[in-house]
Amino acid sequence: MAAICVFCASSRTLDQRWLDLATDTGAEIARRGHTLVSGGGRVGMMGAVADGARAAGGPTVGVIPQALVDLEVADLRSDELLVTDSMASRKTLMIDKSDAFLALPGGLGTLDELFEVWTTATLTMHVKPMVLVDADRFYQPLLAWLADLTDQHFLKPAGLDLLTVVDSVPAALDVLESHLA
């Protein structure tokens, strides 16, 4: 079916509920017959999403810069592990390898990836669907800020509309699948 890229946290100190969300996300992607594309790490939510996909029989593609491989955080169990020379080339390759994007809760790295794919979509460099999973209202402060950017004309409403916000993984995959059909 589709290659779905998931952006999420790689922190080792997260609450279990976030790791469970990531595991469930990977499993749901696999159950629906899709391939998981991730940042290629084996720690935090990034590792959990890949483990969830594999446990449900789904293929995984990891894209990771050599610097993180050197730190021994690479998901060596990925069906395909692509090593890049930088974080920038990692994002480019993740965009190229993916048909759609799903962002879970995360920190700076997650936001960097989300904003990269979103910015390139606003510039019509791709037309791939993007969904933000606002689990437990995690992203509400960010969404309020983005609405304010739109109100102040720093962000066009059409740009804001490129990102669909939902509160669950099944809803996110329903949205992605409807755009890909």
PDB file of C-alpha atoms in Angstrom:
ATOM      1  CA  MET A   1       0.000   0.000   0.000  1.00  0.00           C
ATOM      2  CA  ALA A   2       1.632   3.259   1.173  1.00  0.00           C
ATOM      3  CA  ALA A   3       4.887   4.239   2.845  1.00  0.00           C
ATOM      4  CA  ILE A   4       3.879   6.259   5.897  1.00  0.00           C
ATOM      5  CA  CYS A   5       6.535   8.311   7.642  1.00  0.00           C
ATOM      6  CA  VAL A   6       6.090   8.812  11.373  1.00  0.00           C
ATOM      7  CA  PHE A   7       7.761  11.682  13.195  1.00  0.00           C
ATOM      8  CA  CYS A   8       8.026  11.221  16.982  1.00  0.00           C
ATOM      9  CA  ALA A   9      10.266  11.571  20.009  1.00  0.00           C
ATOM     10  CA  SER A  10      13.445   9.595  20.537  1.00  0.00           C
ATOM     11  CA  SER A  11      13.832  10.479  24.222  1.00  0.00           C
ATOM     12  CA  ARG A  12      14.613   7.601  26.578  1.00  0.00           C
ATOM     13  CA  THR A  13      12.841   9.263  29.528  1.00  0.00           C
ATOM     14  CA  LEU A  14       9.232   9.474  28.337  1.00  0.00           C
ATOM     15  CA  ASP A  15       6.119   8.365  30.175  1.00  0.00           C
ATOM     16  CA  GLN A  16       5.014   4.873  29.187  1.00  0.00           C
ATOM     17  CA  ARG A  17       1.781   6.231  27.637  1.00  0.00           C
ATOM     18  CA  TRP A  18       3.790   7.887  24.851  1.00  0.00           C
ATOM     19  CA  LEU A  19       5.741   4.708  24.151  1.00  0.00           C
ATOM     20  CA  ASP A  20       2.450   2.787  24.063  1.00  0.00           C
ATOM     21  CA  LEU A  21       1.007   5.316  21.609  1.00  0.00           C
ATOM     22  CA  ALA A  22       4.019   4.837  19.347  1.00  0.00           C
ATOM     23  CA  THR A  23       3.835   1.038  19.568  1.00  0.00           C
ATOM     24  CA  ASP A  24       0.125   1.147  18.738  1.00  0.00           C
ATOM     25  CA  THR A  25       0.838   3.489  15.811  1.00  0.00           C
ATOM     26  CA  GLY A  26       3.382   1.132  14.280  1.00  0.00           C
ATOM     27  CA  ALA A  27       1.058  -1.826  14.756  1.00  0.00           C
ATOM     28  CA  GLU A  28      -1.900  -0.009  13.168  1.00  0.00           C
ATOM     29  CA  ILE A  29       0.214   1.030  10.181  1.00  0.00           C
ATOM     30  CA  ALA A  30       1.259  -2.601   9.678  1.00  0.00           C
ATOM     31  CA  ARG A  31      -2.266  -3.987  10.200  1.00  0.00           C
ATOM     32  CA  ARG A  32      -3.500  -1.701   7.439  1.00  0.00           C
ATOM     33  CA  GLY A  33      -0.845  -3.021   5.078  1.00  0.00           C
ATOM     34  CA  HIS A  34       1.451  -0.007   4.985  1.00  0.00           C
ATOM     35  CA  THR A  35       5.220   0.341   5.303  1.00  0.00           C
ATOM     36  CA  LEU A  36       6.605   2.378   8.188  1.00  0.00           C
ATOM     37  CA  VAL A  37       9.253   4.970   7.389  1.00  0.00           C
ATOM     38  CA  SER A  38      10.931   6.383  10.487  1.00  0.00           C
ATOM     39  CA  GLY A  39      14.029   8.191  11.641  1.00  0.00           C
ATOM     40  CA  GLY A  40      15.872   4.903  11.987  1.00  0.00           C
ATOM     41  CA  GLY A  41      16.442   5.057  15.739  1.00  0.00           C
ATOM     42  CA  ARG A  42      15.850   2.259  18.217  1.00  0.00           C
ATOM     43  CA  VAL A  43      15.159   4.420  21.280  1.00  0.00           C
ATOM     44  CA  GLY A  44      12.130   6.229  22.662  1.00  0.00           C
ATOM     45  CA  MET A  45       8.958   6.473  20.628  1.00  0.00           C
ATOM     46  CA  MET A  46      10.977   6.052  17.432  1.00  0.00           C
ATOM     47  CA  GLY A  47      12.078   2.593  18.506  1.00  0.00           C
ATOM     48  CA  ALA A  48       8.615   1.744  19.818  1.00  0.00           C
ATOM     49  CA  VAL A  49       6.863   2.650  16.555  1.00  0.00           C
ATOM     50  CA  ALA A  50       9.230   0.408  14.584  1.00  0.00           C
ATOM     51  CA  ASP A  51       8.878  -2.432  17.092  1.00  0.00           C
ATOM     52  CA  GLY A  52       5.091  -2.109  16.901  1.00  0.00           C
ATOM     53  CA  ALA A  53       5.124  -2.279  13.109  1.00  0.00           C
ATOM     54  CA  ARG A  54       7.406  -5.325  13.067  1.00  0.00           C
ATOM     55  CA  ALA A  55       5.393  -7.106  15.777  1.00  0.00           C
ATOM     56  CA  ALA A  56       2.313  -6.731  13.568  1.00  0.00           C
ATOM     57  CA  GLY A  57       4.157  -8.055  10.517  1.00  0.00           C
ATOM     58  CA  GLY A  58       4.838  -4.764   8.775  1.00  0.00           C
ATOM     59  CA  PRO A  59       7.962  -3.710   6.920  1.00  0.00           C
ATOM     60  CA  THR A  60      10.109  -0.896   8.300  1.00  0.00           C
ATOM     61  CA  VAL A  61      12.434   1.581   6.634  1.00  0.00           C
ATOM     62  CA  GLY A  62      14.751   3.609   8.843  1.00  0.00           C
ATOM     63  CA  VAL A  63      16.564   6.738   7.689  1.00  0.00           C
ATOM     64  CA  ILE A  64      19.341   7.842  10.010  1.00  0.00           C
ATOM     65  CA  PRO A  65      22.418  10.065   9.792  1.00  0.00           C
ATOM     66  CA  GLN A  66      25.826   8.460  10.311  1.00  0.00           C
ATOM     67  CA  ALA A  67      26.385  10.572  13.437  1.00  0.00           C
ATOM     68  CA  LEU A  68      23.491   8.781  15.160  1.00  0.00           C
ATOM     69  CA  VAL A  69      24.669   5.391  13.923  1.00  0.00           C
ATOM     70  CA  ASP A  70      28.012   6.240  15.570  1.00  0.00           C
ATOM     71  CA  LEU A  71      26.148   6.865  18.862  1.00  0.00           C
ATOM     72  CA  GLU A  72      24.795   3.283  18.602  1.00  0.00           C
ATOM     73  CA  VAL A  73      21.132   4.285  18.474  1.00  0.00           C
ATOM     74  CA  ALA A  74      20.388   2.884  14.990  1.00  0.00           C
ATOM     75  CA  ASP A  75      17.517   0.423  14.578  1.00  0.00           C
ATOM     76  CA  LEU A  76      19.579  -2.382  13.103  1.00  0.00           C
ATOM     77  CA  ARG A  77      16.451  -4.572  12.885  1.00  0.00           C
ATOM     78  CA  SER A  78      14.933  -2.312  10.195  1.00  0.00           C
ATOM     79  CA  ASP A  79      14.086  -4.145   7.002  1.00  0.00           C
ATOM     80  CA  GLU A  80      15.899  -1.324   5.235  1.00  0.00           C
ATOM     81  CA  LEU A  81      18.256   1.045   7.060  1.00  0.00           C
ATOM     82  CA  LEU A  82      19.396   4.018   5.005  1.00  0.00           C
ATOM     83  CA  VAL A  83      22.340   5.970   6.392  1.00  0.00           C
ATOM     84  CA  THR A  84      22.748   9.620   5.384  1.00  0.00           C
ATOM     85  CA  ASP A  85      25.578  12.089   5.875  1.00  0.00           C
ATOM     86  CA  SER A  86      23.508  14.704   7.727  1.00  0.00           C
ATOM     87  CA  MET A  87      20.212  15.525   9.384  1.00  0.00           C
ATOM     88  CA  ALA A  88      19.265  17.659   6.373  1.00  0.00           C
ATOM     89  CA  SER A  89      19.811  14.799   3.915  1.00  0.00           C
ATOM     90  CA  ARG A  90      17.914  12.508   6.286  1.00  0.00           C
ATOM     91  CA  LYS A  91      14.820  14.726   6.053  1.00  0.00           C
ATOM     92  CA  THR A  92      15.085  14.933   2.277  1.00  0.00           C
ATOM     93  CA  LEU A  93      15.335  11.158   1.959  1.00  0.00           C
ATOM     94  CA  MET A  94      12.436  10.612   4.380  1.00  0.00           C
ATOM     95  CA  ILE A  95      10.281  12.903   2.232  1.00  0.00           C
ATOM     96  CA  ASP A  96      11.360  11.116  -0.948  1.00  0.00           C
ATOM     97  CA  LYS A  97      10.713   7.630   0.492  1.00  0.00           C
ATOM     98  CA  SER A  98       7.265   8.458   1.928  1.00  0.00           C
ATOM     99  CA  ASP A  99       3.763   8.784   0.509  1.00  0.00           C
ATOM    100  CA  ALA A 100       2.301  10.425   3.638  1.00  0.00           C
ATOM    101  CA  PHE A 101       3.338  11.826   7.018  1.00  0.00           C
ATOM    102  CA  LEU A 102       2.021  11.321  10.536  1.00  0.00           C
ATOM    103  CA  ALA A 103       3.391  13.308  13.478  1.00  0.00           C
ATOM    104  CA  LEU A 104       3.034  12.024  17.040  1.00  0.00           C
ATOM    105  CA  PRO A 105       4.023  13.965  20.163  1.00  0.00           C
ATOM    106  CA  GLY A 106       7.668  14.906  20.219  1.00  0.00           C
ATOM    107  CA  GLY A 107      10.218  17.598  20.821  1.00  0.00           C
ATOM    108  CA  LEU A 108      12.514  19.709  18.648  1.00  0.00           C
ATOM    109  CA  GLY A 109      13.472  16.919  16.261  1.00  0.00           C
ATOM    110  CA  THR A 110       9.841  16.005  15.656  1.00  0.00           C
ATOM    111  CA  LEU A 111       8.903  19.625  15.093  1.00  0.00           C
ATOM    112  CA  ASP A 112      11.887  20.115  12.783  1.00  0.00           C
ATOM    113  CA  GLU A 113      10.776  17.174  10.637  1.00  0.00           C
ATOM    114  CA  LEU A 114       7.126  18.227  10.663  1.00  0.00           C
ATOM    115  CA  PHE A 115       7.924  21.820   9.723  1.00  0.00           C
ATOM    116  CA  GLU A 116      10.297  20.698   6.960  1.00  0.00           C
ATOM    117  CA  VAL A 117       7.663  18.521   5.314  1.00  0.00           C
ATOM    118  CA  TRP A 118       4.968  21.150   5.905  1.00  0.00           C
ATOM    119  CA  THR A 119       7.066  24.003   4.537  1.00  0.00           C
ATOM    120  CA  THR A 120       7.947  22.048   1.409  1.00  0.00           C
ATOM    121  CA  ALA A 121       4.241  21.274   0.943  1.00  0.00           C
ATOM    122  CA  THR A 122       3.317  24.968   1.177  1.00  0.00           C
ATOM    123  CA  LEU A 123       5.875  25.595  -1.567  1.00  0.00           C
ATOM    124  CA  THR A 124       4.207  22.802  -3.623  1.00  0.00           C
ATOM    125  CA  MET A 125       7.424  20.807  -3.655  1.00  0.00           C
ATOM    126  CA  HIS A 126       5.211  17.813  -2.836  1.00  0.00           C
ATOM    127  CA  VAL A 127       1.492  17.150  -2.395  1.00  0.00           C
ATOM    128  CA  LYS A 128       1.740  14.373   0.174  1.00  0.00           C
ATOM    129  CA  PRO A 129      -0.808  14.370   3.016  1.00  0.00           C
ATOM    130  CA  MET A 130       0.249  15.290   6.545  1.00  0.00           C
ATOM    131  CA  VAL A 131      -1.558  14.552   9.802  1.00  0.00           C
ATOM    132  CA  LEU A 132      -0.748  15.705  13.316  1.00  0.00           C
ATOM    133  CA  VAL A 133      -1.977  13.423  16.115  1.00  0.00           C
ATOM    134  CA  ASP A 134      -2.930  15.728  18.992  1.00  0.00           C
ATOM    135  CA  ALA A 135      -3.147  12.947  21.585  1.00  0.00           C
ATOM    136  CA  ASP A 136      -4.191  14.207  25.019  1.00  0.00           C
ATOM    137  CA  ARG A 137      -4.182  17.756  23.593  1.00  0.00           C
ATOM    138  CA  PHE A 138      -0.364  17.635  23.466  1.00  0.00           C
ATOM    139  CA  TYR A 139      -0.148  20.115  20.597  1.00  0.00           C
ATOM    140  CA  GLN A 140      -2.820  22.608  21.730  1.00  0.00           C
ATOM    141  CA  PRO A 141      -0.340  25.406  22.607  1.00  0.00           C
ATOM    142  CA  LEU A 142       1.383  24.995  19.230  1.00  0.00           C
ATOM    143  CA  LEU A 143      -1.934  24.957  17.377  1.00  0.00           C
ATOM    144  CA  ALA A 144      -3.044  28.122  19.153  1.00  0.00           C
ATOM    145  CA  TRP A 145       0.210  29.817  18.161  1.00  0.00           C
ATOM    146  CA  LEU A 146      -0.223  28.701  14.544  1.00  0.00           C
ATOM    147  CA  ALA A 147      -3.778  30.079  14.504  1.00  0.00           C
ATOM    148  CA  ASP A 148      -2.372  33.374  15.802  1.00  0.00           C
ATOM    149  CA  LEU A 149       0.247  33.352  13.008  1.00  0.00           C
ATOM    150  CA  THR A 150      -2.606  33.013  10.542  1.00  0.00           C
ATOM    151  CA  ASP A 151      -4.584  35.800  12.204  1.00  0.00           C
ATOM    152  CA  GLN A 152      -1.538  38.053  11.900  1.00  0.00           C
ATOM    153  CA  HIS A 153      -1.007  37.067   8.248  1.00  0.00           C
ATOM    154  CA  PHE A 154       2.342  35.349   8.791  1.00  0.00           C
ATOM    155  CA  LEU A 155       0.782  32.077   7.617  1.00  0.00           C
ATOM    156  CA  LYS A 156      -1.841  31.812   4.915  1.00  0.00           C
ATOM    157  CA  PRO A 157      -4.983  29.871   5.855  1.00  0.00           C
ATOM    158  CA  ALA A 158      -4.346  27.580   2.871  1.00  0.00           C
ATOM    159  CA  GLY A 159      -0.961  26.715   4.375  1.00  0.00           C
ATOM    160  CA  LEU A 160      -2.509  25.950   7.736  1.00  0.00           C
ATOM    161  CA  ASP A 161      -5.122  23.786   6.027  1.00  0.00           C
ATOM    162  CA  LEU A 162      -2.444  21.512   4.560  1.00  0.00           C
ATOM    163  CA  LEU A 163      -1.982  19.936   7.994  1.00  0.00           C
ATOM    164  CA  THR A 164      -4.887  17.873   9.286  1.00  0.00           C
ATOM    165  CA  VAL A 165      -5.152  17.610  13.076  1.00  0.00           C
ATOM    166  CA  VAL A 166      -6.844  14.610  14.707  1.00  0.00           C
ATOM    167  CA  ASP A 167      -6.846  13.163  18.202  1.00  0.00           C
ATOM    168  CA  SER A 168      -6.185   9.476  17.475  1.00  0.00           C
ATOM    169  CA  VAL A 169      -4.021   7.240  15.339  1.00  0.00           C
ATOM    170  CA  PRO A 170      -6.941   5.417  13.658  1.00  0.00           C
ATOM    171  CA  ALA A 171      -8.393   8.804  12.654  1.00  0.00           C
ATOM    172  CA  ALA A 172      -4.978   9.876  11.334  1.00  0.00           C
ATOM    173  CA  LEU A 173      -4.651   6.773   9.187  1.00  0.00           C
ATOM    174  CA  ASP A 174      -8.216   7.163   7.927  1.00  0.00           C
ATOM    175  CA  VAL A 175      -7.350  10.703   6.781  1.00  0.00           C
ATOM    176  CA  LEU A 176      -4.103   9.617   5.128  1.00  0.00           C
ATOM    177  CA  GLU A 177      -5.750   6.692   3.389  1.00  0.00           C
ATOM    178  CA  SER A 178      -8.577   8.864   2.080  1.00  0.00           C
ATOM    179  CA  HIS A 179      -6.034  11.297   0.586  1.00  0.00           C
ATOM    180  CA  LEU A 180      -4.016   8.471  -0.939  1.00  0.00           C
ATOM    181  CA  ALA A 181      -7.006   6.672  -2.479  1.00  0.00           C
TER     182      ALA A 181
END
